[in-house]
mmCIF file with all atom_site columns, C-alpha atoms in Angstrom:
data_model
loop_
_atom_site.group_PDB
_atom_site.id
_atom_site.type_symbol
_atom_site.label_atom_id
_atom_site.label_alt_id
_atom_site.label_comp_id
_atom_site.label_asym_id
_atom_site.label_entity_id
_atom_site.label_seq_id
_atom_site.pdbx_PDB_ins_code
_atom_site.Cartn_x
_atom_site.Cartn_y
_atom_site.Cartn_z
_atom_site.occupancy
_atom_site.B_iso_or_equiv
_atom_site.pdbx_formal_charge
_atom_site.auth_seq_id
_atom_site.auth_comp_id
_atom_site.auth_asym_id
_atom_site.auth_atom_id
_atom_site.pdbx_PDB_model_num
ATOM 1   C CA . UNK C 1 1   ? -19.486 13.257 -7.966  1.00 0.00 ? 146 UNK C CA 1
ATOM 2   C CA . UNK C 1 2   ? -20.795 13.599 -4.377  1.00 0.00 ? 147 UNK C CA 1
ATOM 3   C CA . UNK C 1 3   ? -22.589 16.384 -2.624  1.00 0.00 ? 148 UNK C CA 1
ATOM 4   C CA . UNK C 1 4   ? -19.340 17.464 -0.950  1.00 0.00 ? 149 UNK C CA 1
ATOM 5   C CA . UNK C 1 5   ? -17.163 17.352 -4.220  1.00 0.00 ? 150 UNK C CA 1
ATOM 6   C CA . UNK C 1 6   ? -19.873 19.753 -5.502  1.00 0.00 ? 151 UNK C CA 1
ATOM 7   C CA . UNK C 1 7   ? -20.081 21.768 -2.490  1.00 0.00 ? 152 UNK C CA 1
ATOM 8   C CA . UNK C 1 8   ? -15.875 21.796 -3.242  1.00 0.00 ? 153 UNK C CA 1
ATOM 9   C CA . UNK C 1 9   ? -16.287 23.355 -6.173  1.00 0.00 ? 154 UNK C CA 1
ATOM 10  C CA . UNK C 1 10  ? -19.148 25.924 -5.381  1.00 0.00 ? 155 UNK C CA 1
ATOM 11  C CA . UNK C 1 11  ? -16.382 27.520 -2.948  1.00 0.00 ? 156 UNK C CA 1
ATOM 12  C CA . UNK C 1 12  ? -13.114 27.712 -5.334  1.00 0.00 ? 157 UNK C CA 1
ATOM 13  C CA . UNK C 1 13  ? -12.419 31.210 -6.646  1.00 0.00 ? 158 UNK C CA 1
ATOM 14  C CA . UNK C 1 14  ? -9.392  32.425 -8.281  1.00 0.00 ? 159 UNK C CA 1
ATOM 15  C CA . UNK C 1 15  ? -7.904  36.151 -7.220  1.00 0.00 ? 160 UNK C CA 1
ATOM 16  C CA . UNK C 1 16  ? -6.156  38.172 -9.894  1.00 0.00 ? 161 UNK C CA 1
ATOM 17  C CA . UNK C 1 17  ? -4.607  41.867 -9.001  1.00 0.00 ? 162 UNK C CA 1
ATOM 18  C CA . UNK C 1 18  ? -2.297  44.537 -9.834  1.00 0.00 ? 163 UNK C CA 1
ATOM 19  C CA . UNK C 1 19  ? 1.499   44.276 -9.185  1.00 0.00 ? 164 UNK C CA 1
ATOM 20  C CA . UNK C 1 20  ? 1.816   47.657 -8.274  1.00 0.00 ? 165 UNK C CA 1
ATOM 21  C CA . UNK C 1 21  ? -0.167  48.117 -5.272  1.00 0.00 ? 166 UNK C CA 1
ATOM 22  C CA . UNK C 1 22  ? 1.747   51.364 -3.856  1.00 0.00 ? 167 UNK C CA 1
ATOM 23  C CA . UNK C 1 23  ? -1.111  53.921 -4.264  1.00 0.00 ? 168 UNK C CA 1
ATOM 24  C CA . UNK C 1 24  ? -2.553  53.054 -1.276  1.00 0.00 ? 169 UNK C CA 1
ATOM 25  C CA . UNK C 1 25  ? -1.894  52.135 2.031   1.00 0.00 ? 170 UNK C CA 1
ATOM 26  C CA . UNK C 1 26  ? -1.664  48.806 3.690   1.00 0.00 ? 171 UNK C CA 1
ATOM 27  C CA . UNK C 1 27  ? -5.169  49.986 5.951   1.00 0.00 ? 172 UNK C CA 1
ATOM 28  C CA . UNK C 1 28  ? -7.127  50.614 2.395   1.00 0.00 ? 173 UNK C CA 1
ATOM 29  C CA . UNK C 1 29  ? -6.064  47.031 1.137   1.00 0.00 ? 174 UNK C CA 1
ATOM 30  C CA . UNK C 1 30  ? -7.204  45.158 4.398   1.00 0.00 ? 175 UNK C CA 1
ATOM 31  C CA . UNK C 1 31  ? -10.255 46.958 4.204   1.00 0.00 ? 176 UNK C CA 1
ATOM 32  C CA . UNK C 1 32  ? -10.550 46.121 1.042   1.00 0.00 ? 177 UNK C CA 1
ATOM 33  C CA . UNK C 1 33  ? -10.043 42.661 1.637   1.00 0.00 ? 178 UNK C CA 1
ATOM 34  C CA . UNK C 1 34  ? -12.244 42.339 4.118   1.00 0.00 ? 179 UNK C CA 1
ATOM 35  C CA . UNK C 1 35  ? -14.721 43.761 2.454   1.00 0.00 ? 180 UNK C CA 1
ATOM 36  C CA . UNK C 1 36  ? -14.616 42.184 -0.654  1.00 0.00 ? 181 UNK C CA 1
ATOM 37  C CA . UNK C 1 37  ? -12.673 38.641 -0.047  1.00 0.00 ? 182 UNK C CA 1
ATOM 38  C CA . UNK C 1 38  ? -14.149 38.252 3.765   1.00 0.00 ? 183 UNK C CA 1
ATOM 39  C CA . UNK C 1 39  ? -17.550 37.102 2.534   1.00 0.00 ? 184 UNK C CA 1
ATOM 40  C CA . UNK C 1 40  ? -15.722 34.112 0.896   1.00 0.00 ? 185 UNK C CA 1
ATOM 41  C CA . UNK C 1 41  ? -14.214 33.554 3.499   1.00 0.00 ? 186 UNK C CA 1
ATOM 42  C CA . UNK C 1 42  ? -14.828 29.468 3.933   1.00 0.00 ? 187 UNK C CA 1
ATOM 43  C CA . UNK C 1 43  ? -13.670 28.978 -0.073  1.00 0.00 ? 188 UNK C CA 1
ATOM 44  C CA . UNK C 1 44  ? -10.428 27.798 -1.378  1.00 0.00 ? 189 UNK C CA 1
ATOM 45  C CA . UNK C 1 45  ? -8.559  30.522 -2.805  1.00 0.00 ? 190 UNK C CA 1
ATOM 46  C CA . UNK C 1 46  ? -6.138  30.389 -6.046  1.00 0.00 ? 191 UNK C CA 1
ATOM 47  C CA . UNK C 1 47  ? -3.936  32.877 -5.735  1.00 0.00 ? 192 UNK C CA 1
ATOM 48  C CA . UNK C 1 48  ? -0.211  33.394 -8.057  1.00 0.00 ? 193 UNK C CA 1
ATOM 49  C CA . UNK C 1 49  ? 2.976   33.935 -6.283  1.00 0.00 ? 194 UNK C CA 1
ATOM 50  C CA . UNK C 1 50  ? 3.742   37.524 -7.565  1.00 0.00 ? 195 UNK C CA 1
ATOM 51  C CA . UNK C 1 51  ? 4.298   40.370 -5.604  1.00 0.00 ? 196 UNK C CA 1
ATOM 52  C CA . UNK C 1 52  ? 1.376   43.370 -5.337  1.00 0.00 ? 197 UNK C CA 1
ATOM 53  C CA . UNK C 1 53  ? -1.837  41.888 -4.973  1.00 0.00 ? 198 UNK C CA 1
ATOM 54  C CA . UNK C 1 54  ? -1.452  38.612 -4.606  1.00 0.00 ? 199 UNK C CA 1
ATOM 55  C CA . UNK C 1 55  ? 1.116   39.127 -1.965  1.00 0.00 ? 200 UNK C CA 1
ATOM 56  C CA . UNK C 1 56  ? -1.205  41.250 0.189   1.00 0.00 ? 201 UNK C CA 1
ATOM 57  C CA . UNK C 1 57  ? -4.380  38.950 -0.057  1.00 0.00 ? 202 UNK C CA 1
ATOM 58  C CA . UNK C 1 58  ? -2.502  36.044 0.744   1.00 0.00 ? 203 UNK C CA 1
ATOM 59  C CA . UNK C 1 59  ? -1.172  37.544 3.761   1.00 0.00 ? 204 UNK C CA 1
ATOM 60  C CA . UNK C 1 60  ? -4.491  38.570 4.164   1.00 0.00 ? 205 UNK C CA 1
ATOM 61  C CA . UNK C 1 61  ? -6.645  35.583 3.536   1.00 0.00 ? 206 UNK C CA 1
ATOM 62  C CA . UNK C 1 62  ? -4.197  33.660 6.170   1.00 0.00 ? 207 UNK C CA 1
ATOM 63  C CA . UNK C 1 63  ? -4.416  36.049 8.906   1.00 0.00 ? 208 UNK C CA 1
ATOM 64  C CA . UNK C 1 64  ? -8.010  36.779 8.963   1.00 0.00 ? 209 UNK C CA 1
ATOM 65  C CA . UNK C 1 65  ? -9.817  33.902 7.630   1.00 0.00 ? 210 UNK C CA 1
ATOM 66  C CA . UNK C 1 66  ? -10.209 29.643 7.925   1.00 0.00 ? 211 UNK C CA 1
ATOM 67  C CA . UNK C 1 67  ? -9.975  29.637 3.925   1.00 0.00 ? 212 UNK C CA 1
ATOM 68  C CA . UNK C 1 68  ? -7.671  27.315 1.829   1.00 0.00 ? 213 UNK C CA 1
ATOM 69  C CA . UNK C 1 69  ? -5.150  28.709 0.197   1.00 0.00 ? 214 UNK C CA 1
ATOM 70  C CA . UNK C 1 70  ? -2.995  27.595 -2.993  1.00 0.00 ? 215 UNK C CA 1
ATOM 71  C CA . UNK C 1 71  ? -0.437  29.451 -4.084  1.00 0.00 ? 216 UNK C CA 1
ATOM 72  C CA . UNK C 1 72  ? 0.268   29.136 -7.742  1.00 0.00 ? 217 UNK C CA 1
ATOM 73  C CA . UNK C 1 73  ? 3.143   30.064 -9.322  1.00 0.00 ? 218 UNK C CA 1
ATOM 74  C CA . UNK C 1 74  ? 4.507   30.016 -13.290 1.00 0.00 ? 219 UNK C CA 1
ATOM 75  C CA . UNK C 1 75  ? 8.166   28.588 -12.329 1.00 0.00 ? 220 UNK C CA 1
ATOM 76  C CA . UNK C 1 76  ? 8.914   27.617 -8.913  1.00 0.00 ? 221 UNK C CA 1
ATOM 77  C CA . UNK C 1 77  ? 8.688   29.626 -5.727  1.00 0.00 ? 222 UNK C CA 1
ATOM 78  C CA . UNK C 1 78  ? 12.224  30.357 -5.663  1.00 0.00 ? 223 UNK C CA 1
ATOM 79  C CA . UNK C 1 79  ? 12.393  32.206 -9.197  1.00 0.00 ? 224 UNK C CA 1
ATOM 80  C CA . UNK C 1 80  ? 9.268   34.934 -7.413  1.00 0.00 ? 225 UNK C CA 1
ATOM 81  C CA . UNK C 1 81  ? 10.131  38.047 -6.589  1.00 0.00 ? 226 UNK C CA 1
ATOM 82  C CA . UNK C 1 82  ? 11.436  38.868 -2.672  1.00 0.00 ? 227 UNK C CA 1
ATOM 83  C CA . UNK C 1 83  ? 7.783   39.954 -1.491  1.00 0.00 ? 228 UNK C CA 1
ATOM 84  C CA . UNK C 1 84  ? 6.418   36.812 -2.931  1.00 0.00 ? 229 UNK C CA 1
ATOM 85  C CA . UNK C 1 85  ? 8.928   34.561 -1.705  1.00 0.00 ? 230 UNK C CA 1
ATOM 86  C CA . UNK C 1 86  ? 8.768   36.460 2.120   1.00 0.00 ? 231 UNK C CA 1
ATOM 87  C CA . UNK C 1 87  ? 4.650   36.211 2.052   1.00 0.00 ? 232 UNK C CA 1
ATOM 88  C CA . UNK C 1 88  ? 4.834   32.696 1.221   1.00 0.00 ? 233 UNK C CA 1
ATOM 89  C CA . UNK C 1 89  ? 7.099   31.478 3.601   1.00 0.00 ? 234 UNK C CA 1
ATOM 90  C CA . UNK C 1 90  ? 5.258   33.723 6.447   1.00 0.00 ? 235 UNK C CA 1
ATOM 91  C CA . UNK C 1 91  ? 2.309   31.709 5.531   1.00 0.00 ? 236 UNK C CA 1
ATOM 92  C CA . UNK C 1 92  ? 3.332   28.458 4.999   1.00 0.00 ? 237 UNK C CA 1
ATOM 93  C CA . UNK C 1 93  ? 1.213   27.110 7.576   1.00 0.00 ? 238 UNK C CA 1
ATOM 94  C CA . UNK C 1 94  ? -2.162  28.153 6.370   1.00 0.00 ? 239 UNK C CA 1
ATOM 95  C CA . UNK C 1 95  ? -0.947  27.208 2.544   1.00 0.00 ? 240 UNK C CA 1
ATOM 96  C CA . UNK C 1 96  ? -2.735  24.240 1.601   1.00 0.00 ? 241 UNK C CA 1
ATOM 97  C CA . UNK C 1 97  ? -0.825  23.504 -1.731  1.00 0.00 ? 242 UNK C CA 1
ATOM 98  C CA . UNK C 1 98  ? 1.881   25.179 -3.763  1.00 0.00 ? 243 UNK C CA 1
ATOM 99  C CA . UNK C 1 99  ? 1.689   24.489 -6.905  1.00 0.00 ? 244 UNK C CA 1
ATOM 100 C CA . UNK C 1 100 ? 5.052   24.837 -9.372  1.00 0.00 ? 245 UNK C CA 1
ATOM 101 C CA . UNK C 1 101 ? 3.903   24.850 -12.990 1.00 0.00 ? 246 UNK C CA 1
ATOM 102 C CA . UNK C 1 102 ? 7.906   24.750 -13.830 1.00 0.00 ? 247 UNK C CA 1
ATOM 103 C CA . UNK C 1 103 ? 7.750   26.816 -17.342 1.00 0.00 ? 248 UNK C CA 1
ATOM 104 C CA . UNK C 1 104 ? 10.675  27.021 -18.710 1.00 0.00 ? 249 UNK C CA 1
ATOM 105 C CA . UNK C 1 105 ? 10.736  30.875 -19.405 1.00 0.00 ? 250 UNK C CA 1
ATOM 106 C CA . UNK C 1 106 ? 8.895   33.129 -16.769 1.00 0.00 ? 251 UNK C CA 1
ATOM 107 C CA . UNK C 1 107 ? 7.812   35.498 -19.803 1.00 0.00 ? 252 UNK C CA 1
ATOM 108 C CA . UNK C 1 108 ? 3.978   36.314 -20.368 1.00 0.00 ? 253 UNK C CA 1
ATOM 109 C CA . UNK C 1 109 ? 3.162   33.503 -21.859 1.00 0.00 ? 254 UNK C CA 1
ATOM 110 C CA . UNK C 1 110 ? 3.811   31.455 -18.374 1.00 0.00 ? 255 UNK C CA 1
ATOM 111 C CA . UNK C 1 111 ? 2.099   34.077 -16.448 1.00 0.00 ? 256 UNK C CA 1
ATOM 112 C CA . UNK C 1 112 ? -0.970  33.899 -18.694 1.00 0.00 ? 257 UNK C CA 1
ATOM 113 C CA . UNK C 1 113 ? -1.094  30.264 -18.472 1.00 0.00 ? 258 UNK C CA 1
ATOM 114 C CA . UNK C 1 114 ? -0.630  30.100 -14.456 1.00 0.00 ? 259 UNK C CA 1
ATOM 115 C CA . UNK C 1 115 ? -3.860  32.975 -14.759 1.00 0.00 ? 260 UNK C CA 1
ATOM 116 C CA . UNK C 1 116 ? -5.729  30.074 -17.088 1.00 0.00 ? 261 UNK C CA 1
ATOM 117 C CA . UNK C 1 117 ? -4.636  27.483 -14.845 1.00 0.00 ? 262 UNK C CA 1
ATOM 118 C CA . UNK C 1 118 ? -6.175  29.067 -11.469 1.00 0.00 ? 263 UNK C CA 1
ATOM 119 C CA . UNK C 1 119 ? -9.674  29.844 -13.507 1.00 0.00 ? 264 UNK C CA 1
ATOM 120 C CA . UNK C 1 120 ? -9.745  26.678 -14.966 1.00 0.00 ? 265 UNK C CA 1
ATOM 121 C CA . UNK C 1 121 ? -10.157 25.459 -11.369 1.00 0.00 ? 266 UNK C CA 1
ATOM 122 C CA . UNK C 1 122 ? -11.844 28.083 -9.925  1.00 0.00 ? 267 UNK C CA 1
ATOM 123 C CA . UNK C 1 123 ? -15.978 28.846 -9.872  1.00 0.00 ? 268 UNK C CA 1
ATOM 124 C CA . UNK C 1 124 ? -15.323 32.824 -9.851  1.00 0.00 ? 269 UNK C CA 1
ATOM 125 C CA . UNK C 1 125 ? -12.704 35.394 -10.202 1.00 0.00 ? 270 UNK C CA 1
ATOM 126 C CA . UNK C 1 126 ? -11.676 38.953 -8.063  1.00 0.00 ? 271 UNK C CA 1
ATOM 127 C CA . UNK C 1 127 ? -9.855  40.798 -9.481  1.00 0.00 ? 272 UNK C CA 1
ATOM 128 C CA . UNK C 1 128 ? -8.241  44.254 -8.733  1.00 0.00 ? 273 UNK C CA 1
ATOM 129 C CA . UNK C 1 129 ? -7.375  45.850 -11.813 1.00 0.00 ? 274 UNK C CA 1
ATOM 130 C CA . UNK C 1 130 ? -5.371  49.228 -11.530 1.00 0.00 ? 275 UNK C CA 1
ATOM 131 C CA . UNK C 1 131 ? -5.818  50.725 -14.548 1.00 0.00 ? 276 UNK C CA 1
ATOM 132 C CA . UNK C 1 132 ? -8.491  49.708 -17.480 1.00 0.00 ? 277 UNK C CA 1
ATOM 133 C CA . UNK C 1 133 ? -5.336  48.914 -19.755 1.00 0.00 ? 278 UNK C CA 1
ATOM 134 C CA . UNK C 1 134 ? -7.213  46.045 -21.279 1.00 0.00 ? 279 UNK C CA 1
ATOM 135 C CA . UNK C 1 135 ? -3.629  44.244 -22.411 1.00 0.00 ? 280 UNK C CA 1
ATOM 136 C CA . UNK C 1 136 ? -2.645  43.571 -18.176 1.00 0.00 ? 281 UNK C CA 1
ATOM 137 C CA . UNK C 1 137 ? -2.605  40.204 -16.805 1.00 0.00 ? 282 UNK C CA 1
ATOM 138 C CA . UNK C 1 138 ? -5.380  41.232 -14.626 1.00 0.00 ? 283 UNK C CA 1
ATOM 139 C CA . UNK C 1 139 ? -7.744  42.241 -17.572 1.00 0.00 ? 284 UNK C CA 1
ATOM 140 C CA . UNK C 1 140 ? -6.547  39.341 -19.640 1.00 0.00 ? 285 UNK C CA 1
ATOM 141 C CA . UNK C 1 141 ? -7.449  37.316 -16.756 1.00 0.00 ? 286 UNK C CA 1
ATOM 142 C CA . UNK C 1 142 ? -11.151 38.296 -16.181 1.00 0.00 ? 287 UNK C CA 1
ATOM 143 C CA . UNK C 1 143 ? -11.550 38.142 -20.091 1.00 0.00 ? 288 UNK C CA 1
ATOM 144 C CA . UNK C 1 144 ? -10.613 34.869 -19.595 1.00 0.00 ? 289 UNK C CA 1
ATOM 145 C CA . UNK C 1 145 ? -13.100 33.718 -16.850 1.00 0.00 ? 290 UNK C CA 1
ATOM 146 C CA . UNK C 1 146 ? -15.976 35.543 -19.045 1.00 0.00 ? 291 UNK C CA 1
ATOM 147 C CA . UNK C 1 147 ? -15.024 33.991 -21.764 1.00 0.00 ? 292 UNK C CA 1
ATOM 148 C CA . UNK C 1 148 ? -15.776 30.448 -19.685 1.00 0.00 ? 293 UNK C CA 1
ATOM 149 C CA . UNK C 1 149 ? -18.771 31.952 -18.492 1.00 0.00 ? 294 UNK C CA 1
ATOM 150 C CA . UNK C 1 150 ? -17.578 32.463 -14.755 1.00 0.00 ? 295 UNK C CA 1
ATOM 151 C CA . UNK C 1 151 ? -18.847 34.982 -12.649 1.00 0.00 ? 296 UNK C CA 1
ATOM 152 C CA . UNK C 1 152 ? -16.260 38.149 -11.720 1.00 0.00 ? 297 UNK C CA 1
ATOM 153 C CA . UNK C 1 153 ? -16.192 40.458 -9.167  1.00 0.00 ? 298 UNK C CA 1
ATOM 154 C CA . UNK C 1 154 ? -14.009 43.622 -10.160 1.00 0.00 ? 299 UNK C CA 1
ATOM 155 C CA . UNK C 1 155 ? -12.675 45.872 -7.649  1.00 0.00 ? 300 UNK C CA 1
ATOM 156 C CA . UNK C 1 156 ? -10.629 48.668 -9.028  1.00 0.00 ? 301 UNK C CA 1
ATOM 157 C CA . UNK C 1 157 ? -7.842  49.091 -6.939  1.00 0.00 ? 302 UNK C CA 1
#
């Protein structure tokens, strides 16, 4: 491994979030963002293709910083929800992969295992819970990354 592959993977972190983002406004999540995602903002970001969170920071991430962006998704792009599918295509040119795990059934399992997938990869999670409810993706997924011994950051959304 060189110096730069190490340097790579110093600067990967994975972003997990709520789907249900309407509490606040649009202003509160960029600020959010910027506070919270900006200082990353040279790492390569793992993000799924769902609506809510992951949505917004990708929109985010692309229009405000030089990061690299992958875009993971449990089925393909087409089977994501119309936000998803709109905020991908908008940022197409700053995605530097999509990745299409293909399950067969876009159930929890496959949404758990995309979450696994990004961490796996990644050297930290964010996540932005919105609710302690320790049974949502977004909990399961920081669980997850502590239970590998990764650092999270946890902003409550």
């Amino acid at each position: 491994m060189t110096t730069y592959d190490t340097e790579w993977i110093m600067r990967t972190v994975a972003i997990t979030g709520t789907r249900s983002t309407g509490h606040r406004s649009l202003d509160e999540y960029a600020d959010l963002f910027a506070d919270y995602l900006g200082p990353f903002a040279d790492s390569h970001f793992y993000i799924g293709g769902a609506k809510g969170i992951d949505s917004m920071s990708l929109l985010w991430l692309a229009g405000n910083t030089p990061a690299q962006i992958t875009v993971v998704v449990p089925g393909t792009v087409d089977q994501q929800p119309a936000e998803a599918r709109q905020a991908i295509a908008r940022t197409r040119d700053r995605i530097t992969e999509i990745v299409e795990l293909k399950a067969p059934e876009l159930r929890s399992p496959a949404y758990h295992a995309r979450n696994r997938w990004m961490v796996d990869r990644s050297r930290m999670v964010i996540g932005f819970p919105h609710s302690s409810e320790p049974s949502s993706g977004t909990w399961q997924t920081l669980t997850y990354a502590s239970d590998l011994g990764k650092p999270r950051l946890i902003v409550p959304v």
